[in-house]
Tab-separated table of C-alpha atoms in Angstrom:
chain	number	residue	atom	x	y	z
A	1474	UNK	CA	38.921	-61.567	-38.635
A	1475	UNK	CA	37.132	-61.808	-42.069
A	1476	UNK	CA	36.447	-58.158	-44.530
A	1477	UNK	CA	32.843	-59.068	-43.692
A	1478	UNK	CA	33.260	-59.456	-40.073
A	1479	UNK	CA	35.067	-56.335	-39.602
A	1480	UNK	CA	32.110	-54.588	-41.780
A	1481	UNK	CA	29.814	-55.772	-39.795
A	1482	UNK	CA	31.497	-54.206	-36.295
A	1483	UNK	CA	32.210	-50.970	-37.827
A	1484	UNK	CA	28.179	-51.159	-39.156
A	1485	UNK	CA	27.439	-51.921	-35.247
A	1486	UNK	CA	29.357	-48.812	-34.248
A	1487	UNK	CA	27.793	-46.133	-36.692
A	1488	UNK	CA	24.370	-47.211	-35.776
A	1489	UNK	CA	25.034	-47.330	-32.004
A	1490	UNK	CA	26.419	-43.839	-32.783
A	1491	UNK	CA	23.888	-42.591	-34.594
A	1492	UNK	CA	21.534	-44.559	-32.059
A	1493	UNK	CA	23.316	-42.126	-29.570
A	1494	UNK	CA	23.382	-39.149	-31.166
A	1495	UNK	CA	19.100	-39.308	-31.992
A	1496	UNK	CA	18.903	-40.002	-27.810
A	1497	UNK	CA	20.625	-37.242	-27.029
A	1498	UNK	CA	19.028	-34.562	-28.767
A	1499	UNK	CA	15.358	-35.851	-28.161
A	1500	UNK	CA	16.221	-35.431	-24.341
A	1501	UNK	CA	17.154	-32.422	-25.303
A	1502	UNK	CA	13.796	-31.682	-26.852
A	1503	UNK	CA	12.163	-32.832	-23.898
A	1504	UNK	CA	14.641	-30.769	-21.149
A	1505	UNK	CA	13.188	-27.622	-22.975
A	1506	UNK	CA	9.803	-27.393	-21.362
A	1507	UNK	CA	11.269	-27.585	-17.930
A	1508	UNK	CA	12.772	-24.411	-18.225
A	1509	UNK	CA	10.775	-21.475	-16.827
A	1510	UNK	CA	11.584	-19.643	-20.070
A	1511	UNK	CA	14.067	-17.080	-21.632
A	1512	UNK	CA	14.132	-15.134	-18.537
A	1513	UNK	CA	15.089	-17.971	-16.697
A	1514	UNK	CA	19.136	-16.501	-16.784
A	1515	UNK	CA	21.626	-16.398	-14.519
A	1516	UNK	CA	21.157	-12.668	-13.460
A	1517	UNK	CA	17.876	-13.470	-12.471
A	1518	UNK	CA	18.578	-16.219	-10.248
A	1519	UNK	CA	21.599	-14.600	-8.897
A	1520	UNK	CA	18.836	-11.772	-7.997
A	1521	UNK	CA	16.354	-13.586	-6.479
A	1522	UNK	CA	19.102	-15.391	-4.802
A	1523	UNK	CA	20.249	-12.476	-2.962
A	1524	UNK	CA	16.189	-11.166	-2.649
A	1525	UNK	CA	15.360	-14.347	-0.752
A	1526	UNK	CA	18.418	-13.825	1.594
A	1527	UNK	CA	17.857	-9.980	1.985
A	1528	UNK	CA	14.344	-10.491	2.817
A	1529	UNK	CA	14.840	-13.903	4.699
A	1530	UNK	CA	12.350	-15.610	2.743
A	1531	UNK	CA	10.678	-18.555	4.712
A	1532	UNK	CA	10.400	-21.139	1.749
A	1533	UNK	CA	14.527	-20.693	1.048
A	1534	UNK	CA	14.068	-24.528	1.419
A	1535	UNK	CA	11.307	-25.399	0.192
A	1536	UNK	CA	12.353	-25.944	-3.557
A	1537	UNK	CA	8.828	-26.378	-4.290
A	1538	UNK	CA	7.545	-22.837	-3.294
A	1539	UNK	CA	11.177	-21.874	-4.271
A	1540	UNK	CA	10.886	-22.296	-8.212
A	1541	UNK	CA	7.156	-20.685	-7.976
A	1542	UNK	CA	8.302	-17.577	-6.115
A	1543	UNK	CA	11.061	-17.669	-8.387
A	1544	UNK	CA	8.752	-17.291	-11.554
A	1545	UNK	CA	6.245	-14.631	-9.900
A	1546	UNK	CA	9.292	-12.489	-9.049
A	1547	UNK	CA	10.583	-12.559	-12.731
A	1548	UNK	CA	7.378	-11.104	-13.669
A	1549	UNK	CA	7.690	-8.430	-11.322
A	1550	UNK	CA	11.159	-7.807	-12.871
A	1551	UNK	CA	9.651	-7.366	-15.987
A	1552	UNK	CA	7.099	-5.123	-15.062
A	1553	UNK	CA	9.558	-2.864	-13.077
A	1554	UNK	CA	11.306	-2.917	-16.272
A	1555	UNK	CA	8.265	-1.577	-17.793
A	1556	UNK	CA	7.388	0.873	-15.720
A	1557	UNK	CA	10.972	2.354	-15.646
A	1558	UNK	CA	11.133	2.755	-18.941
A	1559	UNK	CA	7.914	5.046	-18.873
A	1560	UNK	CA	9.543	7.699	-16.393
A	1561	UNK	CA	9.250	11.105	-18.181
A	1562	UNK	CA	11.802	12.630	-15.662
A	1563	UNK	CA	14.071	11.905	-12.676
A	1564	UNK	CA	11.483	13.134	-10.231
A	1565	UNK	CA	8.480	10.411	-11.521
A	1566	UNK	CA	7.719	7.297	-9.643
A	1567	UNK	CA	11.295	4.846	-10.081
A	1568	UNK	CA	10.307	1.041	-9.256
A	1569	UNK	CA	12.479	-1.440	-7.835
A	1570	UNK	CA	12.061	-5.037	-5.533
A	1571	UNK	CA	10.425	-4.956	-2.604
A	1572	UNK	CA	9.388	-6.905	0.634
A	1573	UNK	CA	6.315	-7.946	-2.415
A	1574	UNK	CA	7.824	-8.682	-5.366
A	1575	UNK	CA	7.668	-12.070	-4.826
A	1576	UNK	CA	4.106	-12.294	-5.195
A	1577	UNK	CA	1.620	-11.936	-7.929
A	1578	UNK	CA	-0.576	-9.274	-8.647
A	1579	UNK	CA	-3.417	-10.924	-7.442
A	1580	UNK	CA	-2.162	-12.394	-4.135
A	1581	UNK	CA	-0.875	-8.662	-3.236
A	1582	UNK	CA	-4.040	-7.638	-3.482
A	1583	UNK	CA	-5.502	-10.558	-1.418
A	1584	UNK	CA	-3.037	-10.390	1.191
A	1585	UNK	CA	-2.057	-6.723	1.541
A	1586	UNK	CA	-4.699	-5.189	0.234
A	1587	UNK	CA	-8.501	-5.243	0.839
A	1588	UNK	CA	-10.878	-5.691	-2.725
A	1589	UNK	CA	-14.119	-4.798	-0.653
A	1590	UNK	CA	-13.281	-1.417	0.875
A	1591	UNK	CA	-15.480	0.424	-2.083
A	1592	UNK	CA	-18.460	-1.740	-1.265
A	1593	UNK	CA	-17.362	-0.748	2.308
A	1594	UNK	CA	-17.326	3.081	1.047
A	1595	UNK	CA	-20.467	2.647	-0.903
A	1596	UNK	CA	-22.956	3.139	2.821
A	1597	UNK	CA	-21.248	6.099	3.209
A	1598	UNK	CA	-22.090	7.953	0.134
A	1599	UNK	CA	-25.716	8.698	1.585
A	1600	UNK	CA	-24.643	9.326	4.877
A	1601	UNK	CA	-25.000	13.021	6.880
A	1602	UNK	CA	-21.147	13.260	6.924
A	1603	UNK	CA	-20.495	12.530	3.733
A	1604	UNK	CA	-19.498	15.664	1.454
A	1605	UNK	CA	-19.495	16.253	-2.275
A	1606	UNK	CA	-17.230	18.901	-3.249
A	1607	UNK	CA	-18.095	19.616	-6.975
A	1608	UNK	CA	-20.255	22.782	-6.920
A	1609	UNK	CA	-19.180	24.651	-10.094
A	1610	UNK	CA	-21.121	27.856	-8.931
A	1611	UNK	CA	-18.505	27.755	-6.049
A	1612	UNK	CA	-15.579	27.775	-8.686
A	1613	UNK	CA	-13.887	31.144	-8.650
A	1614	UNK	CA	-14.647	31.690	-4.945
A	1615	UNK	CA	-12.751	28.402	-4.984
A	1616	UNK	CA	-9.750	29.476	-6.600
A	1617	UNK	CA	-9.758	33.296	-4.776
A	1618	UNK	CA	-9.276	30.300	-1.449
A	1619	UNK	CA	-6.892	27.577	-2.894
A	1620	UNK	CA	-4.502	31.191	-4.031
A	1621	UNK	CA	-4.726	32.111	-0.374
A	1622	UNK	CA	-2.525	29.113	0.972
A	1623	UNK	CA	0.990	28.078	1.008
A	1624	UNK	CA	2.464	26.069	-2.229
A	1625	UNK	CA	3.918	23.781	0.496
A	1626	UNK	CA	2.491	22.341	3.650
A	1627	UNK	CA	4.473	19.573	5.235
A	1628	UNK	CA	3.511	18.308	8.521
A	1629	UNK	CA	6.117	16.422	9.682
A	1630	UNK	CA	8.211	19.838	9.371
A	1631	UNK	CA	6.006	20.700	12.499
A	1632	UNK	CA	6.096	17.768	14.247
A	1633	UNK	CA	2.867	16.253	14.415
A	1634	UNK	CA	3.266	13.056	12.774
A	1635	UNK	CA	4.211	10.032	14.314
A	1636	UNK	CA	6.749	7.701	13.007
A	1637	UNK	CA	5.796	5.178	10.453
A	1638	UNK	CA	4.344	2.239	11.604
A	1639	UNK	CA	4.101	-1.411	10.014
A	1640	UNK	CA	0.559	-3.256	9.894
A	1641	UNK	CA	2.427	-6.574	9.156
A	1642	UNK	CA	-0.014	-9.342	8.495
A	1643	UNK	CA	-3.006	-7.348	10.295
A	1644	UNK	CA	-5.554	-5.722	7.605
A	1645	UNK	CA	-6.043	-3.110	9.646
A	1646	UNK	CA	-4.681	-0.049	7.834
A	1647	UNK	CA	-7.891	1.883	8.303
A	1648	UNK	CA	-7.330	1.927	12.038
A	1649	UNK	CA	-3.488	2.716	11.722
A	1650	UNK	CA	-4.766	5.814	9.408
A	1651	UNK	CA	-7.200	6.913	11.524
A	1652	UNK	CA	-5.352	6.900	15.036
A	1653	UNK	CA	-2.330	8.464	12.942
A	1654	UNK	CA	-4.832	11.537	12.126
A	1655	UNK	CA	-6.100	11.882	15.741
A	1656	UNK	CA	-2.142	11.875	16.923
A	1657	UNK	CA	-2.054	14.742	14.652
A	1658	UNK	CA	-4.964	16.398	15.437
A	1659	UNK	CA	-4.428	16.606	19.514
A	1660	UNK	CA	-0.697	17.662	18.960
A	1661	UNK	CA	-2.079	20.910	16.075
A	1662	UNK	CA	-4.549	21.519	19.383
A	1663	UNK	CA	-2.157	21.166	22.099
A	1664	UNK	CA	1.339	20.857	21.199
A	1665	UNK	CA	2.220	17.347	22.298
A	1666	UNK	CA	2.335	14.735	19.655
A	1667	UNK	CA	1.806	11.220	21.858
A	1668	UNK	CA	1.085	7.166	20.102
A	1669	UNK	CA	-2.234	6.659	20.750
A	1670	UNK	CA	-3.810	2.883	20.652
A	1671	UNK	CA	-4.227	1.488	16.958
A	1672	UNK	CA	-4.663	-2.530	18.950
A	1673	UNK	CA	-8.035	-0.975	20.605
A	1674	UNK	CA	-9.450	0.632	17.384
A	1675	UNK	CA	-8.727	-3.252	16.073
A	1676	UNK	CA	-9.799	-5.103	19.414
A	1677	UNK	CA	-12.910	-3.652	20.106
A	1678	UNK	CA	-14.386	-1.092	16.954
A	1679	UNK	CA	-17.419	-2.694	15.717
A	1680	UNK	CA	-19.870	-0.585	12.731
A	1681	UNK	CA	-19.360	-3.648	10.701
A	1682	UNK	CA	-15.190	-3.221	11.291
A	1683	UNK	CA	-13.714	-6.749	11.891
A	1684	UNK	CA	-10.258	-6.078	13.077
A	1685	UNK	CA	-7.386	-7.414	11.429
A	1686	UNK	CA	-10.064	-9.025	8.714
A	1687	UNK	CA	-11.113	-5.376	7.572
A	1688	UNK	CA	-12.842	-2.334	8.151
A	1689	UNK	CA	-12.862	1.039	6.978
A	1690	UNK	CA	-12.143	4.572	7.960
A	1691	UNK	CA	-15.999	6.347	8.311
A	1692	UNK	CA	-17.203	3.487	10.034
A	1693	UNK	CA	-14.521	3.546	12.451
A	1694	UNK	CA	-15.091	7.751	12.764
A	1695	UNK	CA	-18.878	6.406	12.877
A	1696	UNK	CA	-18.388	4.464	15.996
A	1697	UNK	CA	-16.143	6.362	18.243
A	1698	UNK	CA	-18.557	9.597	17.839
A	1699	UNK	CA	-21.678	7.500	18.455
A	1700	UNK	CA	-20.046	5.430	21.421
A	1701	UNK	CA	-18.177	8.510	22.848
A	1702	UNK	CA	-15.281	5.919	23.014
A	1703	UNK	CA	-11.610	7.248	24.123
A	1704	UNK	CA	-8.760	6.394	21.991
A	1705	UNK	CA	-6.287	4.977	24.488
A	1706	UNK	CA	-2.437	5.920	24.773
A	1707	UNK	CA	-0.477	3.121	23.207
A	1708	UNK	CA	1.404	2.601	26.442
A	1709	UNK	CA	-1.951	1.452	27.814
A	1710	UNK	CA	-3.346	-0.924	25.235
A	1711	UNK	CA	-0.091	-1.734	23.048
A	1712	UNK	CA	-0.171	-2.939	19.340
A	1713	UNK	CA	0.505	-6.513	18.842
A	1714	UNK	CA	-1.031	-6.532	15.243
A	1715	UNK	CA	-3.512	-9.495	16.046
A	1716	UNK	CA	-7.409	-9.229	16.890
A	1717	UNK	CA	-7.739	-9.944	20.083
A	1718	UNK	CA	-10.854	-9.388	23.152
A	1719	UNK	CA	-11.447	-6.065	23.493
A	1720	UNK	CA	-9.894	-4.889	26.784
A	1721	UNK	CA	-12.033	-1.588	27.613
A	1722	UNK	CA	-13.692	-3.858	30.113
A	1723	UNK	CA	-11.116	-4.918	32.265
A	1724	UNK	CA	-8.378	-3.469	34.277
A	1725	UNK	CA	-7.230	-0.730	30.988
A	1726	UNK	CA	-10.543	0.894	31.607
A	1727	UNK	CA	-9.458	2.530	34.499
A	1728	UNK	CA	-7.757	4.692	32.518
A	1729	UNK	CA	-10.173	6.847	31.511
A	1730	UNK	CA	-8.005	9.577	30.091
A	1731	UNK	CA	-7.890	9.380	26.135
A	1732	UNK	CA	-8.841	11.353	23.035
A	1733	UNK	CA	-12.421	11.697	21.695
A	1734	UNK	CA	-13.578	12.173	18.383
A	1735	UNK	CA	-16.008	15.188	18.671
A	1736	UNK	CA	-17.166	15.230	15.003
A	1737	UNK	CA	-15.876	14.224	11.603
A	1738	UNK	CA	-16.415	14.151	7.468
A	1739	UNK	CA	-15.958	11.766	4.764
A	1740	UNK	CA	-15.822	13.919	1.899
A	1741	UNK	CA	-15.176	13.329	-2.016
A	1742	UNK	CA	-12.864	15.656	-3.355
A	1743	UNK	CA	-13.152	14.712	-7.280
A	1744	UNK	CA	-12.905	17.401	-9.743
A	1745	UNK	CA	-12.030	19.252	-6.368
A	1746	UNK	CA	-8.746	18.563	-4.841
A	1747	UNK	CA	-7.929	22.386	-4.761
A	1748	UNK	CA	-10.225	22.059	-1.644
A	1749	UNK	CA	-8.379	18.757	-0.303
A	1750	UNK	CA	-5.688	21.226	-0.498
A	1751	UNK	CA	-7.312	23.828	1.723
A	1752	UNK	CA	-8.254	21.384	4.078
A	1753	UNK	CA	-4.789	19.958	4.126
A	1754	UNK	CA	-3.520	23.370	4.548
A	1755	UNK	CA	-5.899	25.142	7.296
A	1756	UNK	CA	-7.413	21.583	8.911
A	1757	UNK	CA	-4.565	19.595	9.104
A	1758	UNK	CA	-3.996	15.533	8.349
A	1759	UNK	CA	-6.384	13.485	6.844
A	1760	UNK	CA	-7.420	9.915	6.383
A	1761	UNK	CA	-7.832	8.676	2.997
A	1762	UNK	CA	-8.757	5.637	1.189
A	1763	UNK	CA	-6.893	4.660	-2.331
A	1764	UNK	CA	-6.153	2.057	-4.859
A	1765	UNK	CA	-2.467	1.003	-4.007
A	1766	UNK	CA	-2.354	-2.246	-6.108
A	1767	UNK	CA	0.182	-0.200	-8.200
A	1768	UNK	CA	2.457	0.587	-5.317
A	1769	UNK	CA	3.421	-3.374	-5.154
A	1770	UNK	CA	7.393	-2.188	-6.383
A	1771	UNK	CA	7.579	1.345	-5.845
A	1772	UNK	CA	10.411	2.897	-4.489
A	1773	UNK	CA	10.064	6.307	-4.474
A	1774	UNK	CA	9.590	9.350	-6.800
A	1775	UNK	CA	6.159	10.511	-7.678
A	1776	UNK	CA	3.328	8.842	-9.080
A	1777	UNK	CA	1.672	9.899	-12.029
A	1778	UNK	CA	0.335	7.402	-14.131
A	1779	UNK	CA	-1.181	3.901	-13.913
A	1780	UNK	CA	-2.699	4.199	-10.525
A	1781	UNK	CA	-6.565	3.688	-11.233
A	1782	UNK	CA	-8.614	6.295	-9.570
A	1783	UNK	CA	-11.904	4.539	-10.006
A	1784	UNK	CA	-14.260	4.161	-6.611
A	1785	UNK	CA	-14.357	0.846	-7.081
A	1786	UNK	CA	-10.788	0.146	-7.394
A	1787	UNK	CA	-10.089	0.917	-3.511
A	1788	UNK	CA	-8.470	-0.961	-1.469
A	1789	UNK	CA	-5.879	0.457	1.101
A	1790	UNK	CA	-6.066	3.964	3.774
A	1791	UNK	CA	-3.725	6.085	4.357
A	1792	UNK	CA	-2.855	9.266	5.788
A	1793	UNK	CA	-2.429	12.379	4.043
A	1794	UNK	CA	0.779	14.528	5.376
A	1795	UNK	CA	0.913	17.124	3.572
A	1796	UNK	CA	1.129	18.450	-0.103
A	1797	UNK	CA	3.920	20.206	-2.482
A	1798	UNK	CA	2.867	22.595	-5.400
A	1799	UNK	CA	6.007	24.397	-5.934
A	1800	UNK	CA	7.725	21.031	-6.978
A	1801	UNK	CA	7.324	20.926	-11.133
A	1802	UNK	CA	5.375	18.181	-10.509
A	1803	UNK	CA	2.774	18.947	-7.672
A	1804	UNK	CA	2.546	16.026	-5.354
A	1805	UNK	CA	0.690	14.692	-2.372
A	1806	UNK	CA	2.470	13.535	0.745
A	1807	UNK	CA	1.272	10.180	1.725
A	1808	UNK	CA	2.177	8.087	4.723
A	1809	UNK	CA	1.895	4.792	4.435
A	1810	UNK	CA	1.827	1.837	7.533
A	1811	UNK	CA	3.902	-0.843	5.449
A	1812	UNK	CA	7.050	-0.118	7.538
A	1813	UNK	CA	9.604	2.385	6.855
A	1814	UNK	CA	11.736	0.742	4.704
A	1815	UNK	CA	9.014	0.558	1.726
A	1816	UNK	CA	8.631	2.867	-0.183
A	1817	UNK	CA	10.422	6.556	0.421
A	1818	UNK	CA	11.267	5.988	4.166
A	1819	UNK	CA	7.105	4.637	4.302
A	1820	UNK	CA	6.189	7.320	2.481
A	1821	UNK	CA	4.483	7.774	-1.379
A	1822	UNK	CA	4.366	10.795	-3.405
A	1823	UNK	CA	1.351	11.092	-5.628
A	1824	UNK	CA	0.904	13.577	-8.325
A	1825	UNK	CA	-1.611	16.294	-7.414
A	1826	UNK	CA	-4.767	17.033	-9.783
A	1827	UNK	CA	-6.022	13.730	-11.635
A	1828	UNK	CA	-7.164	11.782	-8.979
A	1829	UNK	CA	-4.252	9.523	-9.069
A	1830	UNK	CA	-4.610	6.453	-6.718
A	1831	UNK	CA	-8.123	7.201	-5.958
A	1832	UNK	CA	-6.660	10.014	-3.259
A	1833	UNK	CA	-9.753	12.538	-3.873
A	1834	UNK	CA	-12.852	9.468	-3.798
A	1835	UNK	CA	-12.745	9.573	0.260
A	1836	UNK	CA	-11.021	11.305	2.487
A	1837	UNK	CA	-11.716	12.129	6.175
A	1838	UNK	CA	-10.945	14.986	8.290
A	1839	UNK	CA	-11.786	14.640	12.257
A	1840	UNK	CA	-12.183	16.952	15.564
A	1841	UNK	CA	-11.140	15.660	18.755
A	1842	UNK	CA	-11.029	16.481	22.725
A	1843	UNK	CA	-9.199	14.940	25.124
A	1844	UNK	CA	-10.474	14.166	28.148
């Protein structure tokens, strides 16, 4: 082989090298985009690996729903992150992964929560029942009351609240809330705490309430005063967390026994909630609506910041247990119907005296008889 022939091969080489070496890193330029993004690391997936198997995540194989849950629940991991790092003690509000941290903010509001419960609350605001609490005159009289009860009321320390239940699917949390505070109510009156029928309050409530599509606390109060309607044992009309016919009609209707709602409020306790505590304390249970986009990671601990009290921000019920003001931090008890594995055992602790949450906008205190 000539000097110029073997010049020429070793000139073929370099540039097929070179050739080479310019593929490579322009695929390399173009692999970059692909990647979800800095977060996109091998503790991550290792987490959500284990999430999707704790939780037993339907689209495990569906890659395509895979690598979108899989972005969605880094954000959460970053806000949890956040939040965390914002705890002023060991007793605030500690964040963690939950049965919803796969989702985005916006779809846990669509499909947990309901957006139109203030427009619900609005019709209310007008209404004979409905109570402002804000009367300054009434001030020290006020305080001379709220000094008068204990720093601590917990209900379930007298057994007259019902185990935690879990809505699932079903938008009907202002039922679950509602029946939960007339359980309470008949066993203060008569010592018995029995499961009464949330599936009726969702089969057959009307007032504008549309089952497992919606409704709200006052208008259900609204319609079992007007209708004189008994609220069932659950052993007679059991929960199955799906609207369905109402029932009353048929063969269930037999069973006449039930509890009644005799008469009932849907007060505001803003720039009051040393009354919500009196009531708490001398009524019993209540029934209160709130803004629980927040709550999509919590864990436990109470909550004292970023939890929009607004009216218009509400979208969730719940039942008020109790309260705690000897705690450093005075708290609410709130039980929630998410299951009892969310959350403290189903429960959330919310800071007493700001209006966290929304808890003071409307809450509901009832009367029953059973009959």
């Amino acid at each position: 082989m000539t000097g110029l022939s073997i010049m020429c091969c070793v000139s073929d080489m370099e540039w097929r090298t070179v050739a080479v070496t310019i593929l490579v890193v322009t695929l390399c330029f173009f692999a970059i985009p692909i990647r979800v993004g800095p977060d996109n690391n091998s503790e991550d997936i290792k987490l959500f690996e284990n999430y999707v198997a704790r939780y037993n995540k339907s689209y495990k194989n569906n890659p395509i729903e895979y690598s979108d849950r899989f972005e969605r629940f880094q954000r959460s991991l970053r806000h949890i992150e956040k939040m965390n790092d914002l705890r002023s003690s060991q007793k605030s509000a500690l964040y963690g992964l939950t049965k919803f941290s796969d989702m985005s903010e916006d779809e846990f509001l669509q499909k947990t929560l309901y957006s139109d419960l203030s427009e619900r609350g609005k019709k209310h605001v007008s209404a004979s029942y409905h109570r402002e609490h804000r009367k300054r005159k009434e001030r020290n009289h006020l305080e001379k009351r709220a000094a008068g009860i204990p720093l601590k009321v917990d209900w379930r320390e007298k057994g007259i609240i019902s185990p935690v239940k879990n809505q699932g699917s079903c938008g009907a949390c202002w039922a679950f809330s509602t029946v939960e505070v007339a359980e309470s109510m008949y066993a203060i009156k008569n010592g018995s705490l029995y499961l009464l029928s949330v599936q009726e309050m969702i089969d057959c409530a009307r007032n504008t309430n549309l089952g497992c599509e919606g409704g709200d606390i006052c208008s259900l109060l609204a319609w079992l005063k007007l209708t004189k309607s008994p609220i069932l044992p659950e052993s007679n009309y059991p929960l199955t967390r799906m609207t369905d016919m109402c029932k009353l009609k048929g063969a269930i209707a037999k069973t006449k026994a039930g509890i009644k709602v005799m008469d009932f409020t849907c007060d505001s306790f803003i720039d009051s909630e040393e009354e919500l505590l009196i009531t708490l304390a001398t009524h019993g249970p209540v029934a209160a609506a709130v803004n629980a986009l927040s709550w999509q990671n919590y864990l436990g601990g109470i909550i004292q910041y970023h939890c929009d009290g607004a009216f218009t921000s509400l979208n969730h019920a719940v039942q008020i247990v109790g309260y705690d003001k000897s705690d450093t931090i005075p708290y609410y008890i709130i039980k929630n119907s998410w299951g009892p594995t969310f959350g403290d055992r189903g429960y959330i602790y919310i800071a007493i005296g700001s209006n966290l949450c929304g808890i003071a906008n409307q809450v509901s205190t009832l009367d029953i008889i059973y009959k």
